[in-house]
Coordinates of C-alpha atoms and ligand atoms in Angstrom, one line a residue:
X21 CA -18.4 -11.2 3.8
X22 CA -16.1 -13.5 2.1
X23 CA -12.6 -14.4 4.1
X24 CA -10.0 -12.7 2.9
X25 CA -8.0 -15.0 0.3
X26 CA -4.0 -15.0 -0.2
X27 CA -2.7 -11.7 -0.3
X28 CA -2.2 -10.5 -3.9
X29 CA 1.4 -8.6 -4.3
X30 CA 0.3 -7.2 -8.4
X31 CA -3.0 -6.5 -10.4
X32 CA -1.6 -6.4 -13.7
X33 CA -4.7 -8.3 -14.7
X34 CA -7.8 -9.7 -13.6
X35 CA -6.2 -13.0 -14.2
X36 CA -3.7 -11.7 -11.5
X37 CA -7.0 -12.4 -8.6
X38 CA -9.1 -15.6 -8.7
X39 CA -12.7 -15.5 -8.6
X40 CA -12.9 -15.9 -4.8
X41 CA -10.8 -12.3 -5.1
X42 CA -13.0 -10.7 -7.3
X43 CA -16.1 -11.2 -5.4
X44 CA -14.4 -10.3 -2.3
X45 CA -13.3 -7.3 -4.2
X46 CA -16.6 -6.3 -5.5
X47 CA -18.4 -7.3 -2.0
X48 CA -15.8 -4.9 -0.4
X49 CA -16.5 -2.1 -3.3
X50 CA -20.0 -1.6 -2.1
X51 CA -18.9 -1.5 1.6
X52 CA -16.5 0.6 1.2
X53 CA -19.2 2.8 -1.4
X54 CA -22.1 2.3 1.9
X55 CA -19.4 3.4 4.0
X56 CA -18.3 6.9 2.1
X57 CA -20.9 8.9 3.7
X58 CA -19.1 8.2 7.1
X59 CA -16.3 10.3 5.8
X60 CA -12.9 10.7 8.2
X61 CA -15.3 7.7 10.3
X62 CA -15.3 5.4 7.9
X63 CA -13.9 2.2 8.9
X64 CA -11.1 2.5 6.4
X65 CA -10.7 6.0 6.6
X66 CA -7.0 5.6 8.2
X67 CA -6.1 1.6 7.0
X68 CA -3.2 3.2 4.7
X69 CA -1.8 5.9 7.1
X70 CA 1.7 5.6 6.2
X71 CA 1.7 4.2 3.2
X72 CA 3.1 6.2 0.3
X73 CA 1.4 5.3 -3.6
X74 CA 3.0 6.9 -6.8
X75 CA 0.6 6.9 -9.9
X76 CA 2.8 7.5 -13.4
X77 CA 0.5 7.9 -16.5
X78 CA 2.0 8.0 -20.2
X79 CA -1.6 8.5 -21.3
X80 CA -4.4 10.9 -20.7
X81 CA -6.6 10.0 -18.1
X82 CA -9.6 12.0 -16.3
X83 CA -11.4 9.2 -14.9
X84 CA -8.5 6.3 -13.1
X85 CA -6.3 9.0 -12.0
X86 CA -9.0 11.2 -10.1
X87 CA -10.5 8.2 -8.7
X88 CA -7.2 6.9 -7.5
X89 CA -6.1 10.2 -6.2
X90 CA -9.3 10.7 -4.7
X91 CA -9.6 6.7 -3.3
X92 CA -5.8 6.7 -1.4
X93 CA -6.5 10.0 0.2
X94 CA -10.0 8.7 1.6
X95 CA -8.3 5.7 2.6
X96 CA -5.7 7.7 4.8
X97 CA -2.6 6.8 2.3
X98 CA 0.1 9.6 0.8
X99 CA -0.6 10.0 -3.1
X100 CA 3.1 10.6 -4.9
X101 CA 2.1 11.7 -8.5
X102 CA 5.2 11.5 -10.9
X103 CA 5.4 13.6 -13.5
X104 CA 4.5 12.4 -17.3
X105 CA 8.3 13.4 -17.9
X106 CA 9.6 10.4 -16.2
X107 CA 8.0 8.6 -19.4
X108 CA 8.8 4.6 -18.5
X109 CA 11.9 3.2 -20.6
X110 CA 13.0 6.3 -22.3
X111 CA 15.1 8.0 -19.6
X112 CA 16.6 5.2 -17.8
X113 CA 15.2 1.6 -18.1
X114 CA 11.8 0.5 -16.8
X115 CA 13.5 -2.1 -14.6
X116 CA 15.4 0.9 -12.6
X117 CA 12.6 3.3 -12.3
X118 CA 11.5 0.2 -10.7
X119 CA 14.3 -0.2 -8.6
X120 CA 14.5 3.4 -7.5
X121 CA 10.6 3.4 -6.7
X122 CA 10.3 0.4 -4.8
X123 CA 13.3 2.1 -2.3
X124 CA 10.3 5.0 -1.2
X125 CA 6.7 3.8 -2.0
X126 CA 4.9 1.1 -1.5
X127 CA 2.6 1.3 -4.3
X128 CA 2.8 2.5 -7.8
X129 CA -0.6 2.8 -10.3
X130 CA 0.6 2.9 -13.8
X131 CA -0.9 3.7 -17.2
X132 CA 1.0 3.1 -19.9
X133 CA 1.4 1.5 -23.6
X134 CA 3.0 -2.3 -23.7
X135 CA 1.7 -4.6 -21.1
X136 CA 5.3 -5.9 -21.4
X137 CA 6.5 -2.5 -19.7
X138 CA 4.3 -3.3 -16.7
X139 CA 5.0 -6.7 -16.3
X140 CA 9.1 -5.9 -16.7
X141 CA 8.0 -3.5 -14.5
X142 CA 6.2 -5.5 -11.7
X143 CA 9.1 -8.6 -11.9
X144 CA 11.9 -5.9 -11.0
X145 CA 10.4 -4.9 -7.7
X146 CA 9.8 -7.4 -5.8
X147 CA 8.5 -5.5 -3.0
X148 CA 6.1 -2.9 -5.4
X149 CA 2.4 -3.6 -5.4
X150 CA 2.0 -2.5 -8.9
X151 CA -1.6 -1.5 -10.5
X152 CA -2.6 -1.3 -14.1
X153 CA -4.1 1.9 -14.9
X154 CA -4.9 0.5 -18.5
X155 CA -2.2 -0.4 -21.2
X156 CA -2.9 -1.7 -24.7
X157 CA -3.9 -4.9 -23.7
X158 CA -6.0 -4.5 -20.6
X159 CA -8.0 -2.4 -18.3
X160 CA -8.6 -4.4 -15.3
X161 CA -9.4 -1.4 -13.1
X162 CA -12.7 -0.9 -15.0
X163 CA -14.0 -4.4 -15.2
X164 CA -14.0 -3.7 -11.3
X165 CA -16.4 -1.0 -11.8
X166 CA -18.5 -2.1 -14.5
X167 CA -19.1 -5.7 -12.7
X168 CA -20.2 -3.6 -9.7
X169 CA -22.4 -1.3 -11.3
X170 CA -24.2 -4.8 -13.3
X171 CA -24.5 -6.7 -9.3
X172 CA -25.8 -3.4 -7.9
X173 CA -28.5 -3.2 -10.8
X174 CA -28.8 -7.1 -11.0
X175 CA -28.3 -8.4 -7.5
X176 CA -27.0 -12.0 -9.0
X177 CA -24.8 -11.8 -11.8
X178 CA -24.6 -15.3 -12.3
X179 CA -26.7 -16.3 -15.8
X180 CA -26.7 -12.9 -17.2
X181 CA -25.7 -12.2 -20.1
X182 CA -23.3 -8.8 -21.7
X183 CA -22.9 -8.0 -25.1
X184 CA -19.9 -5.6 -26.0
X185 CA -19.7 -4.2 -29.4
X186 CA -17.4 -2.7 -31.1
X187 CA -13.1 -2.7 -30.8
X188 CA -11.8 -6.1 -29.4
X189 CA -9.6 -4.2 -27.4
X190 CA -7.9 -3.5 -23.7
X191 CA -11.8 -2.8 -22.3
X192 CA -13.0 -5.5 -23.9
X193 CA -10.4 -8.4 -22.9
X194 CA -10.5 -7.2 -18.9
X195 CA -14.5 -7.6 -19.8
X196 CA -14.2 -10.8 -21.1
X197 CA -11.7 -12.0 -18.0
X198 CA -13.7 -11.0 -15.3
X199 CA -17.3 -11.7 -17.3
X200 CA -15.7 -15.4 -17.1
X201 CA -14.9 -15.5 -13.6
X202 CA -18.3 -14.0 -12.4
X203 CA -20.3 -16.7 -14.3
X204 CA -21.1 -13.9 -16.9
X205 CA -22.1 -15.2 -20.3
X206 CA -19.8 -12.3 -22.7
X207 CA -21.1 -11.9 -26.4
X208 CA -18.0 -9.3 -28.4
X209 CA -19.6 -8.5 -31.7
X210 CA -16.3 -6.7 -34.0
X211 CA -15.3 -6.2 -37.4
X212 CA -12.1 -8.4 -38.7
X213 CA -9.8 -7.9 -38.1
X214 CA -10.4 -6.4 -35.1
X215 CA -11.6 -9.0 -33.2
X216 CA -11.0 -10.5 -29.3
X217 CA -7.2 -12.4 -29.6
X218 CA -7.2 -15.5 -29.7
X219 CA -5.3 -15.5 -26.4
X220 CA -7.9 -13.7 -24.5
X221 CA -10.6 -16.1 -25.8
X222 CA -8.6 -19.2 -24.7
X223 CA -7.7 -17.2 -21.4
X224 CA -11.1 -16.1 -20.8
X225 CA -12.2 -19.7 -21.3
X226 CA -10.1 -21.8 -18.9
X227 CA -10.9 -19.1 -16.4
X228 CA -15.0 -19.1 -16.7
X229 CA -17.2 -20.2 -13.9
X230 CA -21.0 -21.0 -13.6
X231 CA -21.2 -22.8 -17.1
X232 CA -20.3 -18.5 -18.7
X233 CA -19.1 -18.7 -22.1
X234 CA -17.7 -16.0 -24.5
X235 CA -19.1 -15.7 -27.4
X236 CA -17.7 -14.0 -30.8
X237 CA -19.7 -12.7 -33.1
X238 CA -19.4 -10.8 -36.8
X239 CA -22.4 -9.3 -36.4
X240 CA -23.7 -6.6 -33.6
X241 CA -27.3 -7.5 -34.1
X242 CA -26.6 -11.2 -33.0
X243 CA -24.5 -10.7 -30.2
X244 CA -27.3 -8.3 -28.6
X245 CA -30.0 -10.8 -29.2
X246 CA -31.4 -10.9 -25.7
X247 CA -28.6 -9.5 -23.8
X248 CA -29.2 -7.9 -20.3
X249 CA -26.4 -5.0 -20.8
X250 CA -24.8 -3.3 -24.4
X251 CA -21.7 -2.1 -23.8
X252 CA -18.9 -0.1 -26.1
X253 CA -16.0 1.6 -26.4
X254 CA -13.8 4.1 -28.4
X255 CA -13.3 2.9 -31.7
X256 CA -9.7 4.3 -31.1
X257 CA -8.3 4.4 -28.4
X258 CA -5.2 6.2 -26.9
X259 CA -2.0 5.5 -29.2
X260 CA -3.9 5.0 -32.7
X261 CA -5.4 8.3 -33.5
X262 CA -3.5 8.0 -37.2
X263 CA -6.0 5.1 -37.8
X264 CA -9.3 7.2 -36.7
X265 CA -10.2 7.8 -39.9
X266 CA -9.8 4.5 -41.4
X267 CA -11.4 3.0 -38.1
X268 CA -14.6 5.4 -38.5
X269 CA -15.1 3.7 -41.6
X270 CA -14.8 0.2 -40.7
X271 CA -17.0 -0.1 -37.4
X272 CA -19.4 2.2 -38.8
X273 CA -22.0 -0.6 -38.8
X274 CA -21.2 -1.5 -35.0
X275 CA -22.7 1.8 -34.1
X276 CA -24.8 1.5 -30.3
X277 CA -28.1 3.4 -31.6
X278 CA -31.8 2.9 -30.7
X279 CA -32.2 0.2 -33.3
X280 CA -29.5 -2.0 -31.9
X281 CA -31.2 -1.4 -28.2
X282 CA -34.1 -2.6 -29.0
X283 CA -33.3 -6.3 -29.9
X284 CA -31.2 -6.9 -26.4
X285 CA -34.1 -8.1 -23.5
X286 CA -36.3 -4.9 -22.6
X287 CA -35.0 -2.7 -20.1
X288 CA -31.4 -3.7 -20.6
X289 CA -28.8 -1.6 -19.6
X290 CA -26.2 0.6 -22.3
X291 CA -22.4 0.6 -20.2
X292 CA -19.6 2.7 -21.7
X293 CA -16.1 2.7 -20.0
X294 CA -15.9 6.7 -21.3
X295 CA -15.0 9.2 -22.7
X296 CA -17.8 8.3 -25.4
X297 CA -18.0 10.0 -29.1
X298 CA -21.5 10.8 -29.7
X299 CA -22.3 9.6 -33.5
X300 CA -19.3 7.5 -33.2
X301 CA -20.0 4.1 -31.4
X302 CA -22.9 5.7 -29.9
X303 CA -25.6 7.9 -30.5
X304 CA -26.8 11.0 -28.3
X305 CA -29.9 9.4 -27.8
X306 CA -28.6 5.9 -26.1
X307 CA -26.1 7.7 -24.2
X308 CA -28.5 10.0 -22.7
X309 CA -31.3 7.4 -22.7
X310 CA -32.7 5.9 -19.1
X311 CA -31.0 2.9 -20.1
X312 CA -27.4 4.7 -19.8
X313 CA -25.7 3.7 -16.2
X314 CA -22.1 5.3 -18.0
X315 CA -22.0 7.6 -14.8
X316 CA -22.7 4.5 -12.0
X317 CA -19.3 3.3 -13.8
X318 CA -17.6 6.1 -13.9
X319 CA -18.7 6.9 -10.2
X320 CA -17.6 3.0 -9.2
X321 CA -14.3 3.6 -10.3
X322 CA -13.4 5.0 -7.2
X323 CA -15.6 2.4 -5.4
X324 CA -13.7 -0.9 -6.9
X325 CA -10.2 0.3 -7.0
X326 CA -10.6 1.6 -3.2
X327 CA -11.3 -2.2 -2.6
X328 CA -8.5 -2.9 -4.6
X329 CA -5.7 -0.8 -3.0
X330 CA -7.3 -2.6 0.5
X331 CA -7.0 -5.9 -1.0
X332 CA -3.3 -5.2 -2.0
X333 CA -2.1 -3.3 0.8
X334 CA -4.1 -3.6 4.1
X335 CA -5.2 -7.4 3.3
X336 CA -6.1 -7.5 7.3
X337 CA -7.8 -4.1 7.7
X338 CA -10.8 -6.4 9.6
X339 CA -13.3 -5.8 7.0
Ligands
CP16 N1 -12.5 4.9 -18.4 C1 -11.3 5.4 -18.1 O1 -10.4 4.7 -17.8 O2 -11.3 6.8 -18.2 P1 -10.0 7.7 -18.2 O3 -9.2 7.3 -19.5 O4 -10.5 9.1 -18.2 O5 -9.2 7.3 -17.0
NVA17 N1 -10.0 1.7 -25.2 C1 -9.8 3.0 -24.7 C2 -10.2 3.0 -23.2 C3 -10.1 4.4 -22.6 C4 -10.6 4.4 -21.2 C5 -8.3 3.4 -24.8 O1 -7.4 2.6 -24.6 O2 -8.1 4.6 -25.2

């Protein structure tokens, strides 16, 4: 097991953890997954006895917010979920929701729009471990999961190679981050303009390890040339439904069907964060193919942000 590192006070991002984090964070994901079956003798079944975490979403959520529930109560912590009403900014300012939080809990999990609100959010409390739930920008919490599910399937990630098609977006960017870090080679094939920023490329870059490089590409059939995994995502996501329409139109020719399978390396895996829109960026037949690990993801969730929540708050639990 890797020592732990420094102890991390945010994960705002994956950028927030360095790579000898993120490996420790994935190593301890598939302990702590070995471990479940151990139930109230797990290990780590009573490392955050006393410690209070608040979750406040502004967006739907089925997935992060069932996992987290379900990963602080198996950990021995005291869940604290805040109402949608409290709505971050609009009744009193971010910085004193903040303020008032960090004065009861010791965690909060937070899904909301702006990464700016979470970051504002984060620099107010000094004492807060604060967790992104996904905004705009990023969704670090999933790259956890779908990095585990690729080592579990791959043993080394080191070399491979993941092609994502489809929205440059939040799932996308955390993809390209941690893809980087792990020595992950990341092909994005999307439409202009809705390409990876220019930020994220140059982020991604200075971060990679293990000679990875990120890759864009116009083209979906180029980026999947040879690629060990095909992964997508909504074409809109939570906050742009007026666009769905136009959007439909547009990445159309980015759809994830049998055809597009076929030209990655045989047997290569199809990943999709969820929920998925069958006919939309995928068909039936791919998301219900052999090649579909969208429920090893989903299931890893709880896995990787366990191992998180350890990592932030019980950094010597002994594991
Ligand atoms: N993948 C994911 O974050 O799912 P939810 O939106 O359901 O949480
Ligand atoms: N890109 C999607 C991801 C949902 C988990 C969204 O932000 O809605």
């Amino acid at each position: 097991m890797t020592p732990a590192t420094q102890t991390r006070k945010d994960f705002l991002s994956v950028l927030d953890f360095d790579v000898a984090d993120l490996e420790r964070c994935l190593q301890l994901a598939a302990q702590v997954k070995a471990d479940r079956s151990l139930g109230r003798h797990a290990p780590t079944a009573d490392v955050l006895n006393g410690h209070h975490v608040a979750m406040l979403f502004d967006k739907p959520s089925l997935r992060t917010r069932t996992t987290f529930e379900i990963a602080i109560r198996e950990l021995g912590g005291h869940l604290v979920a805040l109402p949608a009403d409290v709505a971050l900014g609009r009744r009193e300012p971010v910085a004193d929701v903040a303020r008032n939080l960090e004065r009861w809990v010791d965690a909060v999990i937070i899904r909301t729009f702006s990464q700016h609100i979470l970051l504002e959010f984060a620099a107010a409390a000094k004492r807060l471990h604060v967790v992104n739930a996904l905004t705009d920008q990023e969704h670090p919490c999933q790259a956890i999961a779908d990095f585990l599910t690729l080592q579990e399937r791959f043993g080394q990630l080191r070399g491979r190679t993941i092609a994502y098609v489809g929205d440059g977006n939040n799932v996308a960017t955390s993809l390209a981050h941690a893809g980087a870090m792990l020595g992950v080679h990341v092909h994005i094939a999307s439409p202009e303009p809705y390409q990876l920023p220019h930020a994220v490329v140059q982020q991604a870059t200075s971060v990679a390890r293990h000679g990875a490089r990120l890759r864009l590409f116009s083209e979906a059939t180029d980026a999947v040339a040879g690629a060990d995994a095909v992964y997508t995502d909504t074409w809109t996501s939570m906050g742009q439904e007026t666009e769905a329409e136009r959007r439909r139109a547009i990445f159309a020719p980015f759809q994830v069907n049998d055809e597009l399978m076929s030209l990655a390396k045989p047997g290569a895996l199809f990943m999709h964060c969820l929920p998925a829109h069958r006919g939309e960026e995928v068909t039936a037949e791919v998301f219900e193919s052999d090649a579909s690990v969208v429920f090893d993801q989903a299931e890893n969730r709880l896995h990787g942000q366990k191992a998180l929540l350890l990592m932030l708050l019980a950094p010597s639990a002994g594991l």
